[in-house]
Every structure is written in C-alpha cells, then in structure tokens.
PDB file of C-alpha atoms in Angstrom:
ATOM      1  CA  UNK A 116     -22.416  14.859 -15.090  1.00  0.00           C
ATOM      2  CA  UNK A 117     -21.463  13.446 -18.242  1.00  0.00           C
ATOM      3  CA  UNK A 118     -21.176  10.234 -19.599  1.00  0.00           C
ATOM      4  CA  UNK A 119     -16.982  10.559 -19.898  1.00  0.00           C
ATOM      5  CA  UNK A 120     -17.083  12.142 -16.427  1.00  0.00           C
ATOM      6  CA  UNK A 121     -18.680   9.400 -14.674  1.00  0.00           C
ATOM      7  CA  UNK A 122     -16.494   7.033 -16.423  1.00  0.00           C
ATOM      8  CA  UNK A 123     -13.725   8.972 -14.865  1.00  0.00           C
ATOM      9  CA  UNK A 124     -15.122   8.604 -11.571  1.00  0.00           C
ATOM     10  CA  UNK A 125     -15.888   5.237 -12.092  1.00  0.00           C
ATOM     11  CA  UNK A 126     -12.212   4.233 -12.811  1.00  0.00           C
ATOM     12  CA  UNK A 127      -9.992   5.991 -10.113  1.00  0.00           C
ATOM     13  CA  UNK A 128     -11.565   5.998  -7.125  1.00  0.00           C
ATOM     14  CA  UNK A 129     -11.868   9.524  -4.936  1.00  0.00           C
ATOM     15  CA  UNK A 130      -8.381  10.310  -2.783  1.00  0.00           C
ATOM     16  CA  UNK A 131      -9.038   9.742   0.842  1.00  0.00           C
ATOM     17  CA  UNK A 132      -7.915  12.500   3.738  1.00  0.00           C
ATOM     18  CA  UNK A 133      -4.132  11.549   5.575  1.00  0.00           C
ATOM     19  CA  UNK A 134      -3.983  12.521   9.622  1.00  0.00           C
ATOM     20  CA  UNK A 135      -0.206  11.558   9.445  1.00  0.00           C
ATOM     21  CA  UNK A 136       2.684  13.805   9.835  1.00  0.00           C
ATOM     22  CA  UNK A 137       6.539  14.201   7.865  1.00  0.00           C
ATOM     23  CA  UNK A 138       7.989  11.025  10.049  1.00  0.00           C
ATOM     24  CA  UNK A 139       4.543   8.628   9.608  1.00  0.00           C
ATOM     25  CA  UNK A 140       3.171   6.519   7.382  1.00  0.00           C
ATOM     26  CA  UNK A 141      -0.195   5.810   6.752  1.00  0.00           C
ATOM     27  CA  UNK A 142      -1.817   2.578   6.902  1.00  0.00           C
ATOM     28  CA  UNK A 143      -2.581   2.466   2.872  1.00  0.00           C
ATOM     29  CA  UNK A 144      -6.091   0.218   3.414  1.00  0.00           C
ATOM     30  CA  UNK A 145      -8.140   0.122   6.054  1.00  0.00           C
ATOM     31  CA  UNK A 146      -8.912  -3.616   7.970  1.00  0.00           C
ATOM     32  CA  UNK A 147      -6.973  -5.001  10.991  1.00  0.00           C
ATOM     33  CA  UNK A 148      -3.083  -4.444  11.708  1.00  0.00           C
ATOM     34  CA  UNK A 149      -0.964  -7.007  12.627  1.00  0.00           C
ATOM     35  CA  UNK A 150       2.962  -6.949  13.850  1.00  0.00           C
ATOM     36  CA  UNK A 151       4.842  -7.604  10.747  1.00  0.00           C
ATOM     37  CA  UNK A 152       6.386 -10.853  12.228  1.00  0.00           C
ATOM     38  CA  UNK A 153       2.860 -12.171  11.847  1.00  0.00           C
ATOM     39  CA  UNK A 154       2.782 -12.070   8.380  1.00  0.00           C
ATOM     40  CA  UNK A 155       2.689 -15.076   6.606  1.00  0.00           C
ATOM     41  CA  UNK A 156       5.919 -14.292   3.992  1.00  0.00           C
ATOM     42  CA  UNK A 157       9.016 -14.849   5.350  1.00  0.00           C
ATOM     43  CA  UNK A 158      10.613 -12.541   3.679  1.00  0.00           C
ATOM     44  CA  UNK A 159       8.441  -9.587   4.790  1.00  0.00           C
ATOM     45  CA  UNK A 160       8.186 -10.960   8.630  1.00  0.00           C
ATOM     46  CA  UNK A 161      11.718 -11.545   8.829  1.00  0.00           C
ATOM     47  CA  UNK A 162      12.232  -8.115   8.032  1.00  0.00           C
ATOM     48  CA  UNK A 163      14.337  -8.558   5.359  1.00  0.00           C
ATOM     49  CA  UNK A 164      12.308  -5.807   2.623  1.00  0.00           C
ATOM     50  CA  UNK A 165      12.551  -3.299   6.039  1.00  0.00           C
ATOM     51  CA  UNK A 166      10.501  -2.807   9.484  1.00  0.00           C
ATOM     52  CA  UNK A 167       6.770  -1.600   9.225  1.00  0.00           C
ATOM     53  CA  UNK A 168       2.889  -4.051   9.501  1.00  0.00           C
ATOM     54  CA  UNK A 169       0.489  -5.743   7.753  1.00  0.00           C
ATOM     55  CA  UNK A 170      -3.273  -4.898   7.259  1.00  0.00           C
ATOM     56  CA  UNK A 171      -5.703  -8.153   6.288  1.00  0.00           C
ATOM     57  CA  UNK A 172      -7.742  -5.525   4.198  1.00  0.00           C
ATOM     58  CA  UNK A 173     -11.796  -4.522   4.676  1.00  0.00           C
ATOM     59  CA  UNK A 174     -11.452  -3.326   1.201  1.00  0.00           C
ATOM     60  CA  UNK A 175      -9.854  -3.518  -2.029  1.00  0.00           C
ATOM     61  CA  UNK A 176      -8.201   0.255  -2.755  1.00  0.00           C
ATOM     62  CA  UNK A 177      -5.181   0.849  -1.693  1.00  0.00           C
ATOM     63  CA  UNK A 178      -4.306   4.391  -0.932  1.00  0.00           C
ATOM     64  CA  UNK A 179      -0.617   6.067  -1.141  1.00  0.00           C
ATOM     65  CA  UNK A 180       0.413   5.958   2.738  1.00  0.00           C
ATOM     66  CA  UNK A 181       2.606   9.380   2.059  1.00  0.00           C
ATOM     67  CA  UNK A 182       3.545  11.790  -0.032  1.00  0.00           C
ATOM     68  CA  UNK A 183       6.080  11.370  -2.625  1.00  0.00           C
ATOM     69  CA  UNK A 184       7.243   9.918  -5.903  1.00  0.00           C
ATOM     70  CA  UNK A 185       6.016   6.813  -7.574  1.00  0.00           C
ATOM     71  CA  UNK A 186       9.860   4.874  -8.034  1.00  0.00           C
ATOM     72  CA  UNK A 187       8.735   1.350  -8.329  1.00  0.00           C
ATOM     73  CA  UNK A 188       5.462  -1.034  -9.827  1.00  0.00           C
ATOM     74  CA  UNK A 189       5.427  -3.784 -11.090  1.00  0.00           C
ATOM     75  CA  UNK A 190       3.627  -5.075 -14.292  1.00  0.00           C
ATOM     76  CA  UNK A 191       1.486  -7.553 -12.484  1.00  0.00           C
ATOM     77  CA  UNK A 192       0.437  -4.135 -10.086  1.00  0.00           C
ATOM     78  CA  UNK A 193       0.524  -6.171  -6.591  1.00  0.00           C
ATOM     79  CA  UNK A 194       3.085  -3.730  -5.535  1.00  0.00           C
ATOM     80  CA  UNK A 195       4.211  -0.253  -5.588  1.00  0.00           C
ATOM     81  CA  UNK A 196       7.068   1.821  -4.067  1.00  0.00           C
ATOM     82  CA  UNK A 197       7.095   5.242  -3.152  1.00  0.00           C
ATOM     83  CA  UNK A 198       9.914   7.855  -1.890  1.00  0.00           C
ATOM     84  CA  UNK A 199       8.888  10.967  -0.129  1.00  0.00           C
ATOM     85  CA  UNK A 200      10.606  14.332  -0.969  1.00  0.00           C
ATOM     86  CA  UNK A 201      12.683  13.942   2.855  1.00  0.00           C
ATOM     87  CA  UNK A 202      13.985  10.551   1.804  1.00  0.00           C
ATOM     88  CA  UNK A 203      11.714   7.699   3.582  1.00  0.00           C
ATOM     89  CA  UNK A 204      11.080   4.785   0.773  1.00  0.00           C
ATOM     90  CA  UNK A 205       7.557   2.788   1.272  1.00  0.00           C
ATOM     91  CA  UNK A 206       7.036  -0.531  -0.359  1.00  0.00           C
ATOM     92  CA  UNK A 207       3.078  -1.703  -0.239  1.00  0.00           C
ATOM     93  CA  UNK A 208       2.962  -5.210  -1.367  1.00  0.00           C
ATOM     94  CA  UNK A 209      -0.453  -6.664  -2.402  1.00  0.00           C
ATOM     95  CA  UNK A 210      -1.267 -10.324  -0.952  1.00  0.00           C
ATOM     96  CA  UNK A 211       1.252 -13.427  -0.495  1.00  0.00           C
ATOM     97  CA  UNK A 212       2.625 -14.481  -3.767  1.00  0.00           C
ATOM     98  CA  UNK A 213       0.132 -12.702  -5.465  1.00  0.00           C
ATOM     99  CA  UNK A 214       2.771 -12.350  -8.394  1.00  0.00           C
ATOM    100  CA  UNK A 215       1.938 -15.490  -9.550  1.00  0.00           C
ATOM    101  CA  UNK A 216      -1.644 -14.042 -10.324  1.00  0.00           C
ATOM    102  CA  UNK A 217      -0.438 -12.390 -13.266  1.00  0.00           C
ATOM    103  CA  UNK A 218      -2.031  -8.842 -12.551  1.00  0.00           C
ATOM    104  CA  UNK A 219      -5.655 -10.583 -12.411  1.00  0.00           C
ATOM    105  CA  UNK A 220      -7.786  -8.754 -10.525  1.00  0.00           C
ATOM    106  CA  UNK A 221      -5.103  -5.785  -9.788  1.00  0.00           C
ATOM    107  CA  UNK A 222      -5.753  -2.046 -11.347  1.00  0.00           C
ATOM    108  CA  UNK A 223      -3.155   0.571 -10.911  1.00  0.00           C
ATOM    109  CA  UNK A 224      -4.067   3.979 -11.032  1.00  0.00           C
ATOM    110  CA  UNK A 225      -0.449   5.716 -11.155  1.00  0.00           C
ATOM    111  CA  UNK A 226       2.887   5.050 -13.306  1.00  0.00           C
ATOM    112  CA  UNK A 227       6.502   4.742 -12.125  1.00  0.00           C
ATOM    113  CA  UNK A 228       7.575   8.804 -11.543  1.00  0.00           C
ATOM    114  CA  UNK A 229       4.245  10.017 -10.852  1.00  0.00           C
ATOM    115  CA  UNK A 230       4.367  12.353  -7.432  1.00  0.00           C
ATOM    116  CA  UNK A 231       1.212  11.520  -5.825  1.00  0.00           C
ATOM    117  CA  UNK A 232      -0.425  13.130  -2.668  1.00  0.00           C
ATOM    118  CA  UNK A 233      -0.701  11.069   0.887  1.00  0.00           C
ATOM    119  CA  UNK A 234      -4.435   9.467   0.250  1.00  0.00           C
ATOM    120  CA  UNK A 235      -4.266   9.295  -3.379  1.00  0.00           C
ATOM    121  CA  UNK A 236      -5.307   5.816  -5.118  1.00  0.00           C
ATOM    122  CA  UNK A 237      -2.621   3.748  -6.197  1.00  0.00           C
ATOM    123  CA  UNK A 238      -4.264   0.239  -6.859  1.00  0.00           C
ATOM    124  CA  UNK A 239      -7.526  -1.659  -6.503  1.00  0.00           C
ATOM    125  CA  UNK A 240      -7.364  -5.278  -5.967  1.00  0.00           C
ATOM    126  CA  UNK A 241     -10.359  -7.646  -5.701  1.00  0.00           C
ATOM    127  CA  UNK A 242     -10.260  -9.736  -2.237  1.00  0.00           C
ATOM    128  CA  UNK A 243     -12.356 -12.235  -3.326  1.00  0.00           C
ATOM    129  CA  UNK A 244      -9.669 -13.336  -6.265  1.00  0.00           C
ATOM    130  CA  UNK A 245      -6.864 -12.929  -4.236  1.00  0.00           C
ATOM    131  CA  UNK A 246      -8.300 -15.808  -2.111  1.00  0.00           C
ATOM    132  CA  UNK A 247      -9.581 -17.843  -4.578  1.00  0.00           C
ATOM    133  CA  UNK A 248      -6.345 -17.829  -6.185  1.00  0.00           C
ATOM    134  CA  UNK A 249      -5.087 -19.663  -2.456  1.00  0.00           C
ATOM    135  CA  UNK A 250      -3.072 -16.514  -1.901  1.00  0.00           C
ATOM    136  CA  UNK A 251      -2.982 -14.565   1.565  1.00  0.00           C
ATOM    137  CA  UNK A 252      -4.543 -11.164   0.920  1.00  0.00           C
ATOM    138  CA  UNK A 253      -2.162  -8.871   3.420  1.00  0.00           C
ATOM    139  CA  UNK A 254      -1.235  -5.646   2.384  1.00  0.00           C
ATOM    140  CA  UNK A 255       2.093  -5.107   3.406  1.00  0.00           C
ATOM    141  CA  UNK A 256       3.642  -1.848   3.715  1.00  0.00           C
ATOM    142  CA  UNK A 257       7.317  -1.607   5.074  1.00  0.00           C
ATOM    143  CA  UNK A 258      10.110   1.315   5.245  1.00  0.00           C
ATOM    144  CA  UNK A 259      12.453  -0.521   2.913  1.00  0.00           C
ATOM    145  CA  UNK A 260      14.904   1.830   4.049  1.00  0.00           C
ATOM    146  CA  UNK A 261      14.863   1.322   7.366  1.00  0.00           C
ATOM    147  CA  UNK A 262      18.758   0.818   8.094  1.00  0.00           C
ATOM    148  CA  UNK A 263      19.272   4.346   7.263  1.00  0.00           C
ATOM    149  CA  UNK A 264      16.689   6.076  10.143  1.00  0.00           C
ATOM    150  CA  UNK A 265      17.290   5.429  14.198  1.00  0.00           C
ATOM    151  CA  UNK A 266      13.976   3.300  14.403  1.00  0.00           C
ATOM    152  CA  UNK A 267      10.990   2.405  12.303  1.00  0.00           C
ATOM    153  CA  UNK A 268       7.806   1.073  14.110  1.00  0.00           C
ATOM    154  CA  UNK A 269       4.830   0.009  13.588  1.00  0.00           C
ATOM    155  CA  UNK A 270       2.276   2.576  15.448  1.00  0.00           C
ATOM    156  CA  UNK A 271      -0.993   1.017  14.477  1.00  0.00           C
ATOM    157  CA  UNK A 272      -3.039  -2.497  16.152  1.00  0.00           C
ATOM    158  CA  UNK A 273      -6.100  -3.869  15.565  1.00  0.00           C
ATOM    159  CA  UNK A 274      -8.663  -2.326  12.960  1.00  0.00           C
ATOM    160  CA  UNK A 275      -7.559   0.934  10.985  1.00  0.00           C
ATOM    161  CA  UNK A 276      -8.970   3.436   8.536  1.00  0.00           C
ATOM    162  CA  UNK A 277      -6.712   4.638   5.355  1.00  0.00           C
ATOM    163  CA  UNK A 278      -5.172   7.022   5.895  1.00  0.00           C
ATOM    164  CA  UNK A 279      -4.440   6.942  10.134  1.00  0.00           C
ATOM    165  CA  UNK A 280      -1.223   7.011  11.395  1.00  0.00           C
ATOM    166  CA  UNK A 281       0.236   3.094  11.257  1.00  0.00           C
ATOM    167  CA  UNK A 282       4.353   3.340  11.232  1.00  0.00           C
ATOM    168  CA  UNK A 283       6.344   6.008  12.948  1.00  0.00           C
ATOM    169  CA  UNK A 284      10.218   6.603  11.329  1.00  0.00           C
ATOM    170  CA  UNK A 285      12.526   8.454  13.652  1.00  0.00           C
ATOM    171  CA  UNK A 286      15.408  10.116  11.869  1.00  0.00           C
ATOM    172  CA  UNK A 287      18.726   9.594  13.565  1.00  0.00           C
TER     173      UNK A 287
END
C-alpha cells in the first residue's frame, strides 16, 4: 500500500453492509435507539422535522441509512439530507444544538448532489467534543417527508448496528 493510499483509507472510512429493504431506513450509527419523543430537542420529538428515532451513538461515523441523493448539508456538517430514487427524504441530524459548534469536530465525506450507496460514510463526528461542548450527542434521523406516506415508524429499540433495519415507511 502506498503512502497516498493509506491516506485515502485513513480519511473516509470503509462503507458498511445495509440489511434494509426499498420502504426502510437504516439506523445510520450504531448505539441504543430511543422513541423519537425521547429526544431531548423539541423540535425533533415533537415531530415537527417528520416521524422516525434517535440513536445515543457507540461511535462517531455516521453511515447513509439508504440509498439516494445527497440534497442537503450544512457547512458546520452536523447534518445531512438524503432523497432516495422512490421519493422517501432522510434528515440525520448530528447532536442537540450542535450548530453552535461551528463544524468542530465534524468531517463530511460527501457534497450536496452526490448519489451515495445505503452504508456509505457521510460524516464522522467526535463524541467526546460533542459533550464537552454541553451538547446532547443523538443522532437523529427522521422521514422529513412523512405527511406524504400512510405511516412512518420507528422499527428499531434498544442497541443497533449501522446499517439494521430502524424505521419502516409504508406508502399509501
């Protein structure tokens, strides 16, 4: 291996392998699920962004939860949004209030428009920073389309892997 090729490796971490099908979403971290009422943004557990969970993360990559297009980041990468080729749009947002962090200890590994596999990396995000910053570290990954699908819900409890099945969308 060569000294550019291990800096490669080094940077973007390996893809992980999806088990979900069309109508799921994976979790996009692996750690312990929770209800998305239980997360502690308002916004998110009200619902308001759309229906899905959050995962207090085991580790700091977070992994596209589908397949699909890259149509939102955000320059202080804490969150990205993704739309699948059959229409269901994924938000993952990084932490509680993590914007205020600045993009501190957040790397993104795609760009708005990028079509990325289910399992590719999107973002690594140190824990430990997160936390010392006084910010929650949740991932949060909601169906921010929700209104236009019969039901979105959250399939996953207790600890996950990346990449297992963690929110089921039924099309109406």
């Amino acid at each position: 291996m060569g000294l550019f090729d291990r800096f490669k490796k080094e940077s973007v971490p390996d893809p992980i392998t999806t088990h979900v099908g069309t109508d799921e979403v994976a979790a996009p971290v692996p750690g312990r699920a929770i209800a998305l009422a239980d997360v502690p943004d308002p916004v998110f557990a009200g619902g308001v962004l759309g229906q899905g969970l959050g995962i207090w993360p085991s580790d700091g990559i977070c992994y596209a939860p589908v397949a699909g297009t890259v149509t939102a980041t955000t320059a202080t990468n804490h969150a990205v949004g993704l739309t699948t080729a059959d229409g269901i749009e994924v938000l993952i947002h990084i932490g509680v209030d993590t914007v205020d962090m600045k993009g501190e200890g957040f790397k993104r590994f795609v760009e708005k428009d990028d079509v990325v596999a289910a399992g590719s990396p999107l973002v690594s995000f140190d824990v430990d920073k997160i936390k010392a910053a006084g910010h929650d570290e949740v991932v949060i990954c909601v169906v921010s389309n929700t209104p236009e699908f019969a039901s979105v819900e959250a399939l996953a409890s207790g600890e996950v892997e990346a990449g297992s099945p963690a929110i089921k969308v039924t099309r109406k």
